[in-house]
Short mmCIF file of C-alpha atoms in Angstrom, two decimals:
data_model
loop_
_atom_site.label_atom_id
_atom_site.label_comp_id
_atom_site.label_asym_id
_atom_site.label_seq_id
_atom_site.Cartn_x
_atom_site.Cartn_y
_atom_site.Cartn_z
CA MET A 3 -0.02 -0.01 0.04
CA TYR A 4 1.47 3.38 1.03
CA LEU A 5 4.36 2.18 3.22
CA GLU A 6 7.08 2.50 0.54
CA HIS A 7 5.60 5.71 -0.84
CA PHE A 8 5.99 7.59 2.43
CA GLY A 9 8.93 5.61 3.73
CA PHE A 10 7.16 3.89 6.66
CA GLN A 11 8.64 0.75 8.15
CA ARG A 12 5.24 -0.31 9.49
CA PHE A 13 1.66 1.01 9.47
CA PRO A 14 1.55 4.10 11.73
CA PHE A 15 -2.14 4.06 12.43
CA THR A 16 -3.08 0.54 13.19
CA ILE A 17 -5.97 0.23 15.66
CA ALA A 18 -4.30 -2.78 17.45
CA PRO A 19 -3.47 -1.91 21.10
CA ASP A 20 0.28 -1.92 20.48
CA PRO A 21 2.05 -0.58 23.59
CA ASP A 22 5.01 0.54 21.37
CA PHE A 23 2.71 3.21 19.91
CA LEU A 24 1.57 4.59 23.33
CA PHE A 25 1.40 8.38 23.06
CA PRO A 26 2.61 10.10 26.19
CA SER A 27 -0.08 12.77 26.59
CA SER A 28 -0.44 14.30 29.99
CA GLY A 29 -3.59 12.30 30.55
CA HIS A 30 -2.05 9.00 29.51
CA GLN A 31 1.02 9.66 31.65
CA GLU A 32 -1.13 10.33 34.71
CA ALA A 33 -3.31 7.29 33.96
CA LEU A 34 -0.13 5.17 33.68
CA ALA A 35 1.02 6.56 37.03
CA HIS A 36 -2.25 5.44 38.60
CA LEU A 37 -1.69 1.91 37.20
CA GLN A 38 1.88 1.93 38.47
CA TYR A 39 0.54 2.65 41.95
CA ALA A 40 -0.36 -1.07 41.90
CA LEU A 41 3.36 -1.80 42.09
CA THR A 42 3.63 -0.17 45.53
CA GLY A 43 1.53 -2.80 47.19
CA HIS A 44 -0.70 -0.23 48.80
CA GLY A 45 -3.54 -0.44 46.32
CA GLY A 46 -5.80 -3.48 46.52
CA LEU A 47 -8.26 -2.17 43.86
CA ILE A 48 -7.63 0.47 41.14
CA CYS A 49 -10.15 1.77 38.63
CA LEU A 50 -9.33 3.22 35.16
CA THR A 51 -12.17 4.51 32.94
CA GLY A 52 -12.41 6.31 29.62
CA GLU A 53 -14.50 6.57 26.56
CA VAL A 54 -14.44 3.96 23.78
CA GLY A 55 -11.19 4.29 21.79
CA THR A 56 -9.30 6.53 24.17
CA GLY A 57 -6.43 4.00 24.64
CA LYS A 58 -7.26 2.20 27.85
CA THR A 59 -6.26 -1.26 26.59
CA THR A 60 -3.04 0.10 25.08
CA LEU A 61 -2.22 1.67 28.46
CA CYS A 62 -2.81 -1.63 30.21
CA ARG A 63 -0.58 -3.53 27.81
CA ALA A 64 2.14 -0.94 28.20
CA PHE A 65 1.85 -1.18 31.95
CA LEU A 66 2.02 -4.97 31.98
CA ALA A 67 5.04 -4.88 29.61
CA GLN A 68 6.94 -2.66 32.08
CA THR A 69 6.29 -4.61 35.26
CA PRO A 70 9.44 -5.96 37.00
CA ALA A 71 10.33 -9.63 36.83
CA GLU A 72 9.18 -10.24 40.44
CA VAL A 73 5.62 -9.23 39.55
CA ARG A 74 3.26 -11.90 38.29
CA THR A 75 0.48 -10.53 36.09
CA ALA A 76 -2.90 -11.73 34.76
CA TYR A 77 -5.02 -10.07 32.06
CA LEU A 78 -8.71 -10.92 31.78
CA PHE A 79 -10.59 -9.46 28.83
CA ASN A 80 -13.89 -11.35 28.94
CA PRO A 81 -15.86 -10.23 32.01
CA GLN A 82 -19.01 -12.14 30.94
CA LEU A 83 -18.17 -15.03 33.27
CA SER A 84 -19.64 -16.74 36.26
CA ALA A 85 -17.87 -16.48 39.63
CA THR A 86 -16.31 -19.96 39.14
CA GLU A 87 -15.22 -19.17 35.56
CA LEU A 88 -13.61 -15.94 36.83
CA LEU A 89 -11.44 -17.82 39.33
CA GLN A 90 -10.63 -20.47 36.75
CA SER A 91 -9.52 -17.79 34.30
CA LEU A 92 -7.41 -16.15 36.95
CA CYS A 93 -5.77 -19.51 37.83
CA ASP A 94 -5.11 -20.17 34.11
CA GLU A 95 -3.45 -16.74 33.74
CA LEU A 96 -1.22 -17.36 36.78
CA GLY A 97 -0.30 -20.91 35.72
CA LEU A 98 -2.13 -22.69 38.54
CA SER A 99 -3.45 -26.22 37.94
CA TYR A 100 -6.85 -27.16 39.35
CA ASN A 101 -9.47 -29.87 39.03
CA PRO A 102 -12.10 -28.97 36.42
CA ASP A 103 -14.80 -29.93 38.88
CA ALA A 104 -13.33 -27.82 41.71
CA SER A 105 -15.84 -25.76 43.61
CA LEU A 106 -15.68 -22.02 44.06
CA ARG A 107 -14.42 -22.52 47.65
CA GLU A 108 -11.66 -24.91 46.48
CA LEU A 109 -10.50 -22.51 43.74
CA TYR A 110 -10.42 -19.66 46.26
CA ALA A 111 -8.34 -21.76 48.64
CA LEU A 112 -5.94 -22.75 45.88
CA LEU A 113 -5.50 -19.18 44.86
CA ASN A 114 -4.95 -17.96 48.45
CA LYS A 115 -2.28 -20.68 49.06
CA ALA A 116 -0.40 -19.65 45.91
CA LEU A 117 -0.57 -15.96 46.70
CA LEU A 118 0.83 -16.57 50.18
CA GLU A 119 3.70 -18.60 48.73
CA TRP A 120 4.51 -15.92 46.17
CA TYR A 121 4.29 -13.23 48.87
CA ALA A 122 6.76 -15.12 51.02
CA ALA A 123 9.10 -15.30 47.99
CA GLY A 124 8.93 -11.53 47.52
CA GLN A 125 6.65 -11.67 44.49
CA ARG A 126 3.56 -9.51 43.85
CA VAL A 127 0.50 -10.40 41.78
CA ILE A 128 -1.52 -7.92 39.70
CA CYS A 129 -4.63 -8.76 37.71
CA VAL A 130 -6.07 -6.42 35.02
CA ILE A 131 -9.78 -6.90 34.17
CA ASP A 132 -10.69 -5.13 30.96
CA GLU A 133 -14.21 -4.15 29.81
CA ALA A 134 -15.24 -4.27 33.44
CA GLN A 135 -18.40 -2.18 32.77
CA SER A 136 -19.94 -5.38 31.40
CA MET A 137 -19.56 -7.32 34.64
CA PRO A 138 -22.84 -8.13 36.43
CA PRO A 139 -23.14 -7.06 40.11
CA PRO A 140 -22.78 -10.63 41.41
CA LEU A 141 -19.47 -10.94 39.62
CA LEU A 142 -18.34 -7.63 41.05
CA GLU A 143 -19.15 -9.05 44.46
CA GLN A 144 -16.67 -11.83 43.72
CA ILE A 145 -14.10 -9.14 42.93
CA ARG A 146 -14.68 -7.67 46.33
CA LEU A 147 -14.10 -11.01 47.95
CA LEU A 148 -10.76 -11.31 46.09
CA THR A 149 -9.63 -8.07 47.70
CA ASN A 150 -9.95 -9.90 51.07
CA LEU A 151 -6.91 -12.00 50.18
CA GLU A 152 -4.36 -10.33 52.41
CA THR A 153 -1.86 -10.64 55.20
CA HIS A 154 -2.01 -8.57 58.39
CA LYS A 155 -0.09 -5.81 56.60
CA GLU A 156 -0.52 -6.04 52.83
CA LYS A 157 -2.83 -7.13 50.07
CA LEU A 158 -1.83 -10.29 48.32
CA LEU A 159 -3.60 -9.50 45.05
CA THR A 160 -3.99 -6.10 43.33
CA LEU A 161 -6.94 -5.85 40.96
CA ILE A 162 -7.23 -3.16 38.23
CA LEU A 163 -10.71 -2.59 36.78
CA VAL A 164 -10.68 -1.00 33.32
CA GLY A 165 -13.87 0.07 31.56
CA GLN A 166 -15.95 2.66 29.84
CA PRO A 167 -17.70 5.52 31.74
CA GLU A 168 -20.59 3.22 32.54
CA LEU A 169 -18.22 1.51 35.03
CA ARG A 170 -18.22 4.63 37.19
CA GLU A 171 -22.01 4.63 37.21
CA LEU A 172 -22.07 0.90 38.08
CA LEU A 173 -19.66 1.35 41.02
CA ALA A 174 -21.79 4.22 42.32
CA ARG A 175 -24.72 1.83 42.99
CA HIS A 176 -25.74 1.60 46.63
CA ASP A 177 -25.54 -2.14 46.63
CA LEU A 178 -21.87 -2.01 45.45
CA ARG A 179 -20.71 0.63 47.97
CA GLN A 180 -18.54 -1.91 49.79
CA LEU A 181 -16.57 -2.54 46.62
CA SER A 182 -16.45 1.14 45.69
CA GLN A 183 -15.01 2.06 49.13
CA ARG A 184 -12.07 -0.34 48.53
CA ILE A 185 -10.90 1.46 45.43
CA THR A 186 -7.69 3.28 46.38
CA ALA A 187 -6.98 4.99 43.08
CA ARG A 188 -9.28 6.17 40.27
CA TYR A 189 -8.58 7.89 36.98
CA HIS A 190 -10.77 8.88 34.02
CA LEU A 191 -8.96 9.15 30.71
CA GLN A 192 -9.97 12.19 28.64
CA ASN A 193 -9.94 12.67 24.87
CA LEU A 194 -7.00 14.32 23.15
CA SER A 195 -6.92 18.11 22.75
CA LEU A 196 -6.08 19.78 19.42
CA THR A 197 -2.50 20.36 20.50
CA GLU A 198 -2.20 16.72 21.63
CA THR A 199 -3.82 15.46 18.42
CA ARG A 200 -1.18 17.22 16.27
CA ALA A 201 1.56 15.79 18.48
CA TYR A 202 -0.08 12.35 18.36
CA LEU A 203 -0.07 12.28 14.57
CA ARG A 204 3.57 13.16 14.40
CA HIS A 205 4.44 10.72 17.20
CA ARG A 206 2.78 7.78 15.46
CA CYS A 207 4.43 8.62 12.13
CA ALA A 208 7.88 8.99 13.75
CA LEU A 209 7.54 5.55 15.44
CA ALA A 210 6.66 4.08 12.08
CA GLY A 211 9.79 5.54 10.48
CA VAL A 212 8.86 8.96 9.17
CA ASP A 213 9.82 11.99 11.39
CA GLY A 214 8.18 14.76 9.45
CA GLN A 215 4.91 16.61 8.86
CA LEU A 216 2.54 14.50 6.78
CA PHE A 217 -0.66 16.29 7.83
CA SER A 218 -1.23 19.97 7.21
CA PRO A 219 -2.29 22.08 10.22
CA SER A 220 -5.79 22.42 8.80
CA ALA A 221 -6.03 18.67 8.16
CA ALA A 222 -4.88 17.87 11.70
CA ARG A 223 -7.45 20.31 13.01
CA ARG A 224 -10.21 18.66 10.91
CA LEU A 225 -9.20 15.23 12.14
CA TRP A 226 -9.47 16.42 15.74
CA ARG A 227 -12.87 18.02 15.19
CA VAL A 228 -14.31 14.99 13.38
CA SER A 229 -12.90 12.40 15.81
CA GLY A 230 -13.57 14.39 18.98
CA GLY A 231 -10.00 13.63 20.02
CA VAL A 232 -10.64 9.87 20.25
CA PRO A 233 -7.37 8.06 19.30
CA ARG A 234 -9.09 5.06 17.66
CA LEU A 235 -11.11 7.34 15.32
CA ILE A 236 -8.02 9.40 14.58
CA ASN A 237 -6.24 6.21 13.56
CA ASN A 238 -8.94 5.12 11.20
CA LEU A 239 -9.32 8.52 9.54
CA ALA A 240 -5.59 9.16 9.32
CA ASP A 241 -4.90 5.79 7.77
CA ARG A 242 -7.54 6.35 5.11
CA ALA A 243 -6.34 9.86 4.44
CA LEU A 244 -2.77 8.64 3.92
CA LEU A 245 -4.07 6.10 1.48
CA GLY A 246 -5.85 8.88 -0.37
CA ALA A 247 -2.61 10.91 -0.54
CA TYR A 248 -0.79 7.83 -1.87
CA ALA A 249 -3.48 7.33 -4.55
CA ARG A 250 -2.97 10.93 -5.67
CA GLY A 251 0.81 10.65 -5.60
CA GLY A 252 1.14 13.29 -2.90
CA ARG A 253 3.06 13.32 0.38
CA LEU A 254 0.93 15.74 2.45
CA VAL A 255 -2.55 15.14 3.74
CA ASP A 256 -4.86 18.11 3.29
CA VAL A 257 -8.42 18.93 4.45
CA ALA A 258 -9.95 17.46 1.24
CA LEU A 259 -8.34 14.07 1.90
CA VAL A 260 -9.60 14.06 5.47
CA LYS A 261 -13.16 14.82 4.28
CA GLY A 262 -12.82 11.92 1.81
CA ALA A 263 -11.85 9.68 4.76
CA GLU A 264 -14.92 10.93 6.64
CA ARG A 265 -17.24 9.72 3.83
CA GLU A 266 -15.70 6.28 3.80
CA ILE A 267 -15.18 5.75 7.51
CA LEU A 268 -17.98 7.62 9.13
CA GLY A 269 -20.49 7.77 6.24
CA HIS A 270 -20.73 11.55 6.28
CA GLY A 271 -20.88 13.65 3.18
CA ALA A 272 -18.00 16.00 2.43
CA GLY A 273 -18.24 19.17 4.48
CA TRP A 274 -21.00 17.91 6.75
CA LEU A 275 -19.27 19.42 9.77
CA ASP A 276 -19.16 22.87 8.20
CA ARG A 277 -22.62 23.18 6.67
CA ALA A 278 -25.86 24.14 8.36
CA PRO A 279 -28.79 21.90 7.33
CA ARG A 280 -30.07 22.95 3.87
CA ARG A 281 -33.50 24.51 3.53
CA SER A 282 -35.57 24.98 0.43
CA ALA A 283 -36.52 28.48 -0.83
CA PHE A 284 -40.18 27.71 0.03
CA THR A 285 -39.24 26.81 3.59
CA TRP A 286 -37.28 30.07 4.06
CA LEU A 287 -40.10 32.15 2.49
CA SER A 288 -42.72 30.49 4.72
CA ALA A 289 -40.62 31.15 7.80
CA LEU A 290 -40.18 34.83 6.81
CA ILE A 291 -43.93 35.34 6.23
CA GLY A 292 -44.70 33.71 9.49
CA PHE A 293 -42.19 35.91 11.32
CA VAL A 294 -43.54 39.13 9.78
CA SER A 295 -47.12 38.14 10.54
CA MET A 296 -46.33 37.37 14.19
CA ALA A 297 -44.43 40.67 14.51
CA GLY A 298 -47.33 42.65 13.11
CA LEU A 299 -49.81 40.94 15.43
CA LEU A 300 -47.64 41.80 18.48
CA VAL A 301 -47.40 45.44 17.41
CA LEU A 302 -51.17 45.71 17.14
CA LEU A 303 -51.65 44.05 20.54
CA PHE A 304 -49.04 46.26 22.09
CA VAL A 305 -50.70 49.44 20.79
CA PHE A 306 -54.33 48.60 21.64
CA SER A 307 -53.79 46.58 24.86
CA PRO A 308 -52.48 48.57 27.81
CA ALA A 309 -52.50 45.54 30.02
CA LEU A 310 -50.32 43.60 27.65
CA LYS A 311 -48.04 46.64 27.34
CA GLU A 312 -47.59 46.73 31.13
CA GLN A 313 -46.85 43.01 31.20
CA ILE A 314 -44.22 43.29 28.50
CA SER A 315 -42.49 46.14 30.33
CA ASP A 316 -42.28 44.02 33.48
CA TRP A 317 -40.93 41.01 31.64
CA ARG A 318 -37.38 39.89 32.33
CA ALA A 319 -35.36 37.22 30.51
CA PRO A 320 -34.31 34.31 32.69
CA VAL A 321 -30.74 34.59 33.97
CA THR A 322 -28.51 32.09 32.25
CA ALA A 323 -24.75 31.76 31.99
CA ASP A 324 -23.25 33.01 28.73
CA PRO A 325 -21.95 30.11 26.58
CA VAL A 326 -18.16 30.34 26.61
CA SER A 327 -15.31 28.31 25.20
CA PRO A 328 -12.19 27.55 27.22
CA LEU A 329 -10.62 30.52 25.43
CA ALA A 330 -13.46 32.83 26.57
CA LEU A 331 -12.85 31.59 30.18
CA LEU A 332 -9.17 32.40 29.82
CA THR A 333 -10.04 35.86 28.49
CA ALA A 334 -12.61 36.44 31.24
CA ALA A 335 -10.01 35.51 33.80
CA GLY A 336 -7.58 38.01 32.31
CA LEU A 337 -5.17 35.31 31.25
CA ALA A 338 -5.49 35.63 27.43
CA GLY A 339 -6.08 38.52 25.10
CA GLU A 340 -8.95 38.88 22.67
CA SER A 341 -8.39 36.83 19.54
CA ASP A 342 -10.16 36.28 16.21
CA ASN A 343 -8.87 32.75 16.10
CA ALA A 344 -10.96 29.73 17.00
CA ALA A 345 -10.92 28.67 20.65
CA GLU A 346 -8.71 25.68 20.06
CA VAL A 347 -5.88 27.76 18.64
CA VAL A 348 -5.20 29.58 21.87
CA THR A 349 -4.30 26.77 24.23
CA CYS A 350 -3.42 26.40 27.89
CA GLU A 351 0.28 26.08 26.89
CA GLN A 352 0.16 29.78 25.88
CA LEU A 353 -0.83 31.08 29.30
CA GLN A 354 1.59 33.60 30.75
CA GLY A 355 2.74 33.64 34.30
CA SER A 356 2.02 30.96 36.90
CA LYS A 357 -1.61 30.20 36.03
CA GLN A 358 -2.29 26.73 34.61
CA CYS A 359 -5.25 24.86 33.10
CA LEU A 360 -6.57 21.93 35.04
CA TRP A 361 -9.04 19.68 33.21
CA VAL A 362 -11.13 17.57 35.64
CA ASP A 363 -14.09 15.22 35.70
CA TRP A 364 -15.22 16.19 39.20
CA PRO A 365 -18.85 15.94 40.31
CA TRP A 366 -20.92 19.14 40.30
CA LEU A 367 -20.93 19.53 44.09
CA ARG A 368 -17.16 19.57 44.20
CA LEU A 369 -17.00 22.50 41.80
CA GLN A 370 -19.21 24.66 44.05
CA GLY A 371 -17.49 27.22 46.15
CA LEU A 372 -14.11 27.04 44.40
CA SER A 373 -12.30 30.39 44.38
CA VAL A 374 -10.80 29.81 40.90
CA PRO A 375 -12.37 30.49 37.45
CA VAL A 376 -14.31 27.36 36.27
CA ALA A 377 -15.86 26.48 32.92
CA VAL A 378 -18.14 23.45 32.67
CA GLN A 379 -19.29 21.45 29.64
CA MET A 380 -23.11 21.38 29.55
CA LYS A 381 -25.54 19.37 27.47
CA SER A 382 -27.90 21.34 25.29
CA ALA A 383 -30.33 20.73 22.44
CA GLU A 384 -27.54 21.68 19.99
CA GLY A 385 -24.94 19.36 21.61
CA PHE A 386 -22.28 20.35 24.14
CA VAL A 387 -21.42 23.88 25.05
CA TRP A 388 -18.89 25.43 27.46
CA GLN A 389 -20.29 27.80 30.06
CA ARG A 390 -18.83 29.76 32.94
CA PHE A 391 -19.76 27.92 36.18
CA SER A 392 -22.72 29.55 37.87
CA ALA A 393 -25.26 28.60 40.53
CA ASP A 394 -27.94 29.37 37.94
CA LEU A 395 -26.90 26.46 35.77
CA ASN A 396 -28.84 23.16 35.90
CA PRO A 397 -26.61 20.47 37.44
CA ALA A 398 -28.62 17.80 35.54
CA SER A 399 -27.20 19.18 32.27
CA TYR A 400 -23.58 18.90 33.41
CA ALA A 401 -21.61 16.69 30.98
CA GLY A 402 -19.04 15.72 33.54
CA GLN A 403 -16.00 17.78 32.38
CA ALA A 404 -14.67 21.12 33.64
CA LEU A 405 -11.79 23.45 33.11
CA LEU A 406 -10.17 25.21 36.10
CA LEU A 407 -7.61 27.97 35.99
CA TRP A 408 -5.41 27.74 39.01
CA GLN A 409 -2.03 28.79 40.38
CA PRO A 410 -0.15 25.73 41.63
CA PRO A 411 1.72 26.01 44.93
CA ALA A 412 5.49 26.28 45.10
CA GLY A 413 7.29 23.09 44.33
CA TYR A 414 4.56 21.65 42.17
CA SER A 415 6.04 19.86 39.14
CA GLY A 416 2.89 18.43 37.58
CA GLN A 417 3.58 14.94 38.94
CA LEU A 418 1.68 12.99 41.59
CA VAL A 419 3.55 12.63 44.91
CA ARG A 420 3.14 9.38 46.83
CA PRO A 421 4.30 8.42 50.32
CA GLY A 422 8.01 7.65 50.42
CA GLN A 423 8.89 10.01 47.61
CA LYS A 424 10.76 13.29 47.75
CA SER A 425 9.36 16.52 46.36
CA ASP A 426 9.84 20.28 46.84
CA LEU A 427 6.05 20.36 47.13
CA ILE A 428 6.26 18.68 50.54
CA LEU A 429 7.60 21.91 52.10
CA TRP A 430 4.41 23.71 51.11
CA ILE A 431 2.23 20.81 52.29
CA ARG A 432 3.79 20.90 55.73
CA ARG A 433 3.01 24.58 56.09
CA GLN A 434 -0.59 24.02 55.07
CA LEU A 435 -1.17 21.21 57.51
CA ASN A 436 1.03 22.63 60.30
CA MET A 437 3.19 19.47 60.29
CA GLU A 438 6.74 20.04 61.45
CA TRP A 439 9.59 18.07 59.81
CA GLN A 440 10.82 15.21 61.99
CA ALA A 441 14.54 15.54 61.28
CA ASP A 442 15.37 12.23 62.88
CA TRP A 443 13.73 10.16 60.14
CA LEU A 444 15.93 7.46 58.68
CA VAL A 445 15.55 5.45 55.53
CA ILE A 446 17.00 1.92 55.39
CA SER A 447 18.54 1.19 52.03
CA PRO A 448 18.50 -2.34 50.42
CA GLU A 449 22.13 -2.68 51.52
CA GLY A 450 21.11 -2.09 55.16
CA GLN A 451 22.60 1.34 55.40
CA ASN A 452 20.94 4.17 57.32
CA ASN A 453 20.44 7.24 55.17
CA GLN A 454 19.38 10.54 56.63
CA VAL A 455 16.58 12.14 54.60
CA ASP A 456 15.75 15.78 54.10
CA SER A 457 12.61 17.78 54.73
CA ARG A 458 11.32 17.01 51.18
CA PHE A 459 10.65 13.43 52.22
CA TYR A 460 6.93 12.43 52.24
CA ASP A 461 6.98 10.54 55.53
CA PRO A 462 4.26 8.27 56.95
CA LEU A 463 3.07 10.79 59.58
CA LEU A 464 2.54 13.44 56.96
CA ALA A 465 0.81 10.84 54.70
CA ASN A 466 -1.69 10.08 57.45
CA ARG A 467 -2.37 13.76 57.97
CA VAL A 468 -2.91 14.19 54.18
CA ALA A 469 -5.37 11.24 54.21
CA GLN A 470 -7.24 12.89 57.13
CA PHE A 471 -7.44 16.16 55.19
CA GLN A 472 -8.68 14.34 52.10
CA ALA A 473 -11.39 12.53 54.05
CA GLU A 474 -12.52 15.74 55.78
CA HIS A 475 -13.08 17.42 52.39
CA GLY A 476 -14.84 14.48 50.72
CA LEU A 477 -11.85 13.41 48.67
CA SER A 478 -10.48 9.87 48.13
CA ALA A 479 -8.25 9.33 51.22
CA ASP A 480 -5.47 7.65 49.15
CA LYS A 481 -2.61 9.85 50.51
CA ILE A 482 -1.60 10.71 46.94
CA ILE A 483 -0.95 14.42 46.49
CA GLY A 484 -2.31 15.64 43.20
CA PRO A 485 -4.07 18.77 41.80
CA GLU A 486 -7.37 17.98 43.50
CA THR A 487 -5.84 17.77 46.97
CA LEU A 488 -3.68 20.85 46.37
CA LEU A 489 -6.55 22.93 45.15
CA PHE A 490 -8.68 22.06 48.23
CA MET A 491 -5.73 22.95 50.49
CA GLN A 492 -5.49 26.28 48.74
CA GLN A 493 -9.21 26.70 49.18
CA ALA A 494 -8.97 25.93 52.93
CA GLU A 495 -6.16 28.46 53.34
CA GLN A 496 -8.27 31.20 51.65
CA ASP A 497 -11.30 30.34 53.81
CA GLU A 498 -9.10 30.86 56.91
CA VAL A 499 -7.77 34.18 55.59
CA ARG A 500 -11.25 35.42 54.62
CA PRO A 501 -13.54 34.10 57.37
CA GLY A 502 -17.23 34.58 56.67
CA LEU A 503 -16.90 34.79 52.91
CA ALA A 504 -18.56 32.04 50.98
CA GLY A 505 -17.99 30.88 47.45
CA GLY A 506 -15.55 32.49 45.05
CA ASP A 507 -15.41 34.20 41.68
CA ASN A 508 -16.89 31.34 39.77
#
């Protein structure tokens, strides 16, 4: 096909979950960090969600490929099983022999015995369950029972549930609250932004052997708009567009080729995204006549009906938030100048100063009272629109995504900080929580040497205090310091400085 024409060594946009092609977007890196939390032994149950085609399976395969030799792994991709079949599949993945007629209790005992032996030998066991949103509640209850396999100090088995957004709704059920409470780390993978899509296209092409621009800026933009930033759709469209360029003898994909890919892959006519629905001349004429007639009728009523005149003068339009794009939120916050470009052109990377964008999938109640500018994605009859967060908005129309503009504290590097690590951010955390540094802490190295640690060390006492703070503010008490915890600490500090003031400038 087009491999030799462009100089590719392999197909750049295959839809197979090849971990070699994993694109290191900020979202994918953070999701991978959540999966790697399983290697610490602290997490018994981890949940990763994301829309169809966002790269969850690719992430899981990349994570499993990076696990150390002392970690045993299992990967289950067919959740439509009975409780017995689930344990049998887990035993198969871990290489455990069992009697085909073994009962659920016997399989559970076999698995527990093997886990204890591996634990004694210094080996960990991690099981990834893909497409977990399809698991029936009784099977999820079996997952909860598997989290009970533990010693007095540590979990013997770490389970990672991977699924579509429906998995979050499933775990929120009242009858599954025991399972939900055992989840120590959660992450929802977002779609790619325009900037990330452009980098994604070049990244895939470079890994396939061509380090150059094969997609024009307008073509990349079109791919992003049509795909919604979903990597799988980007792959399908980009592959077909490259084939079209090859057929024409060209080496650069333009907008016309992307539109051609749309017709073949998505079934849309060329330019469907840019055109308003067509109307016949008769339809437009009828609408105009109707409008003029209604306007004339209102004028007559207004002139000859004083009562109606008085009612109209007292009428007020309902208060609604003005639809805004992320760019408009940046402008409203004084962080970006006015621009005639589309919202996607001015990105968070162009912000000046110490302000940063923070994309979150927090629930509505968690956004209330924040003292930073917030834009939320709302559902409307026309689709999705961005609006400045306001108490006047209807929470039922919230689409689940929000953009915050915040100023990270001193020492924040953009990475999650876990107990046992070192970070300049810890200095700020100690001040916020009034936790003095215990200078006599020692760290025992693998060689048995005592190493004095500095005040940037995230020690167990501070970790417990962080967990307490998280629980007090309705956050997941996982002791992991990330943007959500930091933002609430900043909020608590402002509430202390300004007692009696509620809410913020949202």
